Coordinates of C-alpha atoms in Angstrom, one line a residue:
X11 CA 25.7 -33.9 -31.3
X12 CA 22.3 -33.7 -32.5
X13 CA 19.2 -36.2 -32.1
X14 CA 19.3 -36.8 -35.7
X15 CA 23.3 -36.6 -35.8
X16 CA 25.2 -38.8 -33.6
X17 CA 28.9 -38.5 -33.3
X18 CA 31.8 -41.2 -33.8
X19 CA 35.0 -40.2 -32.0
X20 CA 37.9 -42.2 -33.0
X21 CA 41.2 -41.6 -31.1
X22 CA 44.7 -41.5 -33.4
X23 CA 46.7 -44.8 -32.6
X24 CA 48.5 -44.7 -29.3
X25 CA 46.2 -41.9 -28.2
X26 CA 43.2 -41.7 -25.7
X27 CA 40.1 -39.6 -25.8
X28 CA 39.4 -37.6 -22.5
X29 CA 35.4 -35.9 -22.6
X30 CA 35.4 -33.4 -19.8
X31 CA 32.3 -31.3 -20.5
X32 CA 28.9 -31.8 -22.2
X33 CA 26.7 -28.6 -22.7
X34 CA 23.2 -28.6 -23.7
X35 CA 22.3 -25.9 -26.2
X36 CA 18.3 -25.2 -26.6
X37 CA 17.2 -22.0 -27.8
X38 CA 13.4 -22.8 -27.0
X39 CA 14.3 -23.4 -23.5
X40 CA 11.9 -26.4 -23.1
X41 CA 11.8 -28.3 -20.0
X42 CA 12.9 -31.7 -21.6
X43 CA 15.5 -33.8 -20.3
X44 CA 18.0 -35.1 -22.7
X45 CA 20.1 -38.4 -22.0
X46 CA 23.6 -38.1 -23.6
X47 CA 24.6 -41.8 -23.9
X48 CA 27.9 -43.6 -25.5
X49 CA 28.7 -46.8 -27.0
X50 CA 31.8 -48.5 -27.1
X51 CA 33.5 -51.1 -29.4
X52 CA 31.7 -53.9 -27.6
X53 CA 28.5 -52.4 -28.4
X54 CA 28.0 -51.5 -24.7
X55 CA 25.6 -48.4 -24.4
X56 CA 25.7 -46.5 -21.2
X57 CA 24.6 -42.9 -20.0
X58 CA 27.0 -40.5 -19.4
X59 CA 25.2 -37.4 -18.4
X60 CA 21.7 -35.7 -17.8
X61 CA 20.9 -32.4 -19.3
X62 CA 18.2 -29.8 -19.1
X63 CA 18.0 -26.6 -20.6
X64 CA 15.3 -24.8 -18.1
X65 CA 18.3 -24.0 -15.4
X66 CA 21.7 -22.9 -16.2
X67 CA 23.0 -25.4 -13.8
X68 CA 21.4 -28.5 -15.5
X69 CA 22.2 -27.6 -19.1
X70 CA 25.7 -28.4 -18.6
X71 CA 27.4 -31.3 -16.8
X72 CA 31.6 -32.1 -16.3
X73 CA 32.6 -35.4 -17.6
X74 CA 35.5 -37.6 -17.0
X75 CA 35.5 -40.3 -19.4
X76 CA 38.7 -41.8 -20.7
X77 CA 38.9 -44.2 -23.7
X78 CA 41.3 -45.4 -26.2
X79 CA 38.5 -47.1 -28.2
X80 CA 36.3 -45.4 -30.9
X81 CA 33.2 -44.0 -29.0
X82 CA 29.5 -43.1 -30.4
X83 CA 27.8 -40.4 -28.9
X84 CA 23.8 -40.5 -29.1
X85 CA 21.2 -38.1 -28.0
X86 CA 17.9 -39.3 -26.3
X87 CA 14.8 -37.9 -24.9
X88 CA 10.8 -38.6 -24.6
X89 CA 9.9 -36.0 -27.1
X90 CA 11.6 -34.7 -30.1
X91 CA 14.1 -32.0 -29.5
X92 CA 13.4 -28.6 -31.1
X93 CA 15.2 -27.6 -34.2
X94 CA 18.8 -26.1 -33.2
X95 CA 18.9 -28.0 -30.0
X96 CA 22.3 -29.9 -29.8
X97 CA 25.0 -31.0 -27.2
X98 CA 28.4 -29.6 -27.3
X99 CA 31.2 -31.9 -26.3
X100 CA 34.4 -30.4 -25.0
X101 CA 37.8 -32.6 -24.1
X102 CA 41.3 -33.6 -25.3
X103 CA 43.2 -36.3 -26.8
X104 CA 46.2 -37.7 -25.2
X105 CA 49.0 -39.7 -26.3
X106 CA 49.8 -42.9 -24.8
X107 CA 53.6 -42.2 -26.1
X108 CA 56.4 -41.0 -23.6
X109 CA 57.6 -38.5 -24.2
X110 CA 55.5 -37.0 -27.0
X111 CA 57.9 -36.1 -30.2
X112 CA 55.5 -33.4 -31.1
X113 CA 52.7 -31.7 -28.9
X114 CA 50.6 -31.0 -32.2
X115 CA 50.7 -34.8 -33.0
X116 CA 49.4 -35.6 -29.4
X117 CA 46.6 -32.7 -28.8
X118 CA 43.9 -32.5 -31.5
X119 CA 40.9 -30.5 -31.6
X120 CA 38.0 -32.7 -30.3
X121 CA 35.8 -31.2 -33.0
X122 CA 37.9 -32.4 -35.6
X123 CA 37.8 -36.1 -34.3
X124 CA 33.9 -35.9 -33.9
X125 CA 33.6 -35.7 -37.9
X126 CA 35.9 -38.1 -39.0
X127 CA 39.1 -36.0 -39.9
X128 CA 42.6 -37.5 -39.8
X129 CA 46.1 -36.5 -39.6
X130 CA 46.8 -36.5 -43.2
X131 CA 43.6 -34.1 -44.1
X132 CA 45.4 -31.5 -46.3
X133 CA 42.7 -28.6 -45.1
X134 CA 42.8 -28.7 -41.2
X135 CA 40.5 -25.5 -41.1
X136 CA 37.7 -27.3 -42.8
X137 CA 35.0 -28.4 -40.2
X138 CA 33.1 -30.9 -42.4
X139 CA 29.6 -31.4 -41.5
X140 CA 29.9 -29.1 -38.5
X141 CA 27.3 -26.6 -38.2
X142 CA 29.2 -23.4 -37.2
X143 CA 26.3 -21.4 -37.2
X144 CA 24.6 -23.5 -34.6
X145 CA 27.8 -23.2 -32.6
X146 CA 27.5 -19.4 -32.7
X147 CA 23.7 -19.7 -31.7
X148 CA 24.7 -21.9 -28.9
X149 CA 27.2 -19.6 -27.5
X150 CA 24.8 -16.8 -27.5
X151 CA 22.1 -18.8 -25.9
X152 CA 24.5 -19.5 -23.3
X153 CA 25.4 -16.0 -22.5
X154 CA 21.5 -15.0 -22.4
X155 CA 21.2 -17.7 -19.7
X156 CA 23.7 -16.5 -17.7
X157 CA 22.8 -12.6 -18.4
X158 CA 19.2 -13.8 -17.3
X159 CA 20.6 -15.6 -14.1
X160 CA 22.7 -12.5 -13.0
X161 CA 19.6 -10.2 -13.5
X162 CA 17.6 -12.6 -11.5
X163 CA 20.0 -12.7 -8.7
X164 CA 20.1 -8.7 -8.6
X165 CA 16.4 -8.5 -8.6
X166 CA 16.1 -11.1 -5.5
X167 CA 19.0 -9.0 -3.9
X168 CA 17.2 -6.2 -4.5
X169 CA 13.6 -7.5 -3.3
X170 CA 15.4 -8.9 -0.1
X171 CA 16.7 -5.5 0.6
X172 CA 13.5 -3.6 0.0
X173 CA 11.5 -6.2 2.3
X174 CA 14.2 -5.9 5.2
X175 CA 13.7 -2.2 5.0
X176 CA 9.8 -2.2 5.0
X177 CA 10.3 -4.6 8.0
X178 CA 12.2 -2.3 10.0
X179 CA 10.2 0.8 9.4
X180 CA 6.9 -1.3 10.1
X181 CA 8.7 -2.4 13.7
X182 CA 9.7 1.4 14.1
X183 CA 6.1 2.6 13.2
X184 CA 4.8 0.1 15.8
X185 CA 7.1 1.0 18.3
X186 CA 6.3 4.8 17.9
X187 CA 2.2 4.0 18.2
X188 CA 2.8 2.1 21.3
X189 CA 4.8 4.8 22.7
X190 CA 2.2 7.1 21.8
X191 CA -0.9 4.9 23.2
X192 CA 1.1 4.7 26.4
X193 CA 1.4 8.4 26.9
X194 CA -2.1 8.9 26.0
X195 CA -3.1 6.5 28.5
X196 CA -1.0 8.2 31.3
X197 CA -2.3 11.5 30.3
X198 CA -5.9 10.3 30.6
X199 CA -5.2 8.8 34.0
X200 CA -3.3 12.3 35.0
X201 CA -6.3 14.0 34.1
X202 CA -8.7 11.9 35.6
X203 CA -6.6 12.2 39.1
X204 CA -6.4 15.8 38.7
X205 CA -10.3 16.2 38.3
X206 CA -10.7 14.1 41.2
X207 CA -8.7 16.3 43.3
X208 CA -10.1 19.1 42.0
X209 CA -13.6 17.8 42.9
X210 CA -12.6 17.1 46.4
X211 CA -11.1 20.6 47.2
X212 CA -13.9 22.7 45.1
X213 CA -16.6 20.4 45.5
X214 CA -18.4 22.1 48.7
X215 CA -17.8 25.7 47.4
X216 CA -19.1 24.5 43.7
X217 CA -22.1 22.9 45.4
X218 CA -22.8 26.0 47.5
X219 CA -22.5 28.2 44.7
X220 CA -25.1 26.1 42.8
X221 CA -27.6 26.3 45.6
X222 CA -27.2 30.0 45.6
X223 CA -28.0 30.3 42.1
X224 CA -31.0 27.9 42.1
X225 CA -32.3 29.7 45.0
X226 CA -32.1 32.7 43.1
X227 CA -33.7 31.1 39.9
X228 CA -36.6 30.0 42.2
X229 CA -37.1 33.5 44.1
X230 CA -40.6 34.0 45.6
X231 CA -43.1 35.5 43.1
X232 CA -43.6 39.5 43.7
X233 CA -46.2 40.3 45.9
X234 CA -48.8 43.2 44.5
X235 CA -51.3 45.1 46.7
X236 CA -53.8 47.2 45.5
X237 CA -55.4 50.2 47.1
X238 CA -58.4 48.2 47.8
X239 CA -56.6 46.1 50.0
X240 CA -56.3 42.8 47.9
X241 CA -53.2 41.5 47.1
X242 CA -51.9 38.8 44.5
X243 CA -49.0 36.8 43.2
X244 CA -48.5 35.9 39.4
X245 CA -47.1 32.2 39.8
X246 CA -47.3 31.6 35.7
X247 CA -47.6 34.9 33.4
X248 CA -49.2 33.0 30.7
X249 CA -49.3 34.2 27.2
X250 CA -51.4 36.5 24.8
X251 CA -52.9 40.0 25.6
X252 CA -54.1 40.7 29.2
X253 CA -57.5 40.4 30.2
X254 CA -59.7 43.2 30.6
X255 CA -63.3 44.1 32.0
X256 CA -66.1 42.7 29.9
X257 CA -64.3 39.5 28.6
X258 CA -65.7 36.1 28.8
X259 CA -63.3 33.7 30.8
X260 CA -63.2 30.3 31.5
X261 CA -61.4 29.3 34.7
X262 CA -60.0 26.8 37.0
X263 CA -59.7 27.7 40.6
X264 CA -59.5 26.5 44.4
X265 CA -60.7 28.5 47.3
X266 CA -59.4 28.3 50.6
X267 CA -60.0 29.8 54.2
X268 CA -56.5 31.5 56.0
X269 CA -56.5 28.0 58.1
X270 CA -56.1 26.0 54.9
X271 CA -59.4 24.6 54.7
X272 CA -60.8 24.4 51.0
X273 CA -64.4 25.6 50.6
X274 CA -65.0 25.6 46.9
X275 CA -63.2 24.8 43.4
X276 CA -63.3 22.9 40.3
X277 CA -59.5 21.6 40.2
X278 CA -58.1 19.3 38.9
X279 CA -61.0 17.9 36.9
X280 CA -63.9 19.8 37.2
X281 CA -66.1 21.8 34.7
X282 CA -64.6 25.0 33.9
X283 CA -65.9 27.8 35.5
X284 CA -67.4 30.8 33.1
X285 CA -68.2 34.3 33.7
X286 CA -68.0 37.7 32.2
X287 CA -65.3 39.7 34.0
X288 CA -66.4 43.0 35.4
X289 CA -70.4 42.5 35.1
X290 CA -71.0 41.5 38.9
X291 CA -71.1 37.9 38.4
X292 CA -68.5 37.4 40.9
X293 CA -67.3 38.7 44.1
X294 CA -65.5 41.9 44.2
X295 CA -62.1 40.3 44.6
X296 CA -62.5 38.1 41.4
X297 CA -63.5 41.2 39.3
X298 CA -60.5 43.1 40.6
X299 CA -57.6 40.7 41.1
X300 CA -58.1 38.7 37.5
X301 CA -57.6 42.1 35.6
X302 CA -54.2 41.7 33.9
X303 CA -53.7 38.1 33.8
X304 CA -53.3 36.1 30.5
X305 CA -54.6 33.0 29.0
X306 CA -52.5 30.1 30.6
X307 CA -51.4 32.1 33.8
X308 CA -51.8 31.3 37.6
X309 CA -52.3 33.7 40.2
X310 CA -52.9 33.7 43.9
X311 CA -55.4 36.1 45.4
X312 CA -55.7 37.3 48.9
X313 CA -59.2 38.8 49.2
X314 CA -60.1 40.9 52.3
X315 CA -63.4 40.3 54.0
X316 CA -65.2 43.6 52.2
X317 CA -64.1 42.2 48.7
X318 CA -65.6 38.7 49.5
X319 CA -68.5 37.6 51.7
X320 CA -68.4 40.7 54.3
X321 CA -69.5 40.5 58.0
X322 CA -72.0 38.1 57.3
X323 CA -69.7 35.4 55.7
X324 CA -71.6 32.6 53.6
X325 CA -72.4 30.1 56.2
X326 CA -71.6 27.0 56.7
X327 CA -68.8 27.4 54.5
X328 CA -67.3 30.8 54.9
X329 CA -67.6 32.6 58.5
X330 CA -68.3 36.1 59.3
X331 CA -65.2 38.6 58.3
X332 CA -63.2 35.7 56.7
X333 CA -60.2 36.5 54.2
X334 CA -60.3 34.5 51.4
X335 CA -57.4 33.0 49.5
X336 CA -58.2 32.0 45.8
X337 CA -55.7 30.1 43.2
X338 CA -57.1 30.8 39.9
X339 CA -55.9 29.7 36.3
X340 CA -57.4 31.1 33.0
X341 CA -58.0 28.5 30.5
X342 CA -59.9 30.4 27.8
X343 CA -60.7 34.4 26.9
X344 CA -63.6 35.5 24.2

């Protein structure tokens, strides 16, 4: 049945038509709903099924239509159906006689009835206007639909299997990560406890060792004594070449008595004291005690009275026969 060619089904005398199935053949796979309608002898029209070629389950429908009257089958849709689209009806012809004399007279091919054939036709193999090419094309199309549906089901099953496998691997990986994280946390905690115990047991010994090392690093500067009786200690060595007699020096200094009383000096912000070493511009203790120092160096001088201000001293600041203590620093040398 096509939209342009309705089918008239006329049952033989004393027979009934029994339609059992309708199949829509639409090679273009359009999403169009087709109404299959039937009209009886009283010109009453009613729909017997709805078909749609988009899905295999909607492209065919079972029928249970029995009639002893001629039936006209027509198709209708909201849009014209594509070329090559048709509905194939299958069924059988049942005889009202009991028992039938010959089954060949009772059951006839429904396609023969659809196109107006009769028992007296001489050529029973002639299909009239039935388009066998359309039938072959429709059958191939249905096979293609079934094949596509099977492939889709296989792909869906494979996708579900892969998703299940991926989910299982993800859970396994998360479980392993959780175990690793727990192990790292416990290991870190254990190390902290071990270090705490170690500090408690080795702490005092380690502290004593450190104190001894600090004392060693901070050892008292070596005391040097000259033949003249002058002694000195280098607090800071300084840099550059050592000074010698005849060089002009720029100095900071502070002078004290042995009782700690400061009697002279230009520290920390006073004007630097300038003199020529060895020229007799200062007491002998300076001319002897500063030799060998370097720029930036600091030295402590312990000067006996005979290298300082002698028996008379320098009243009122320096008493007679006073030993002097000078802290000196070289700022510049020319």
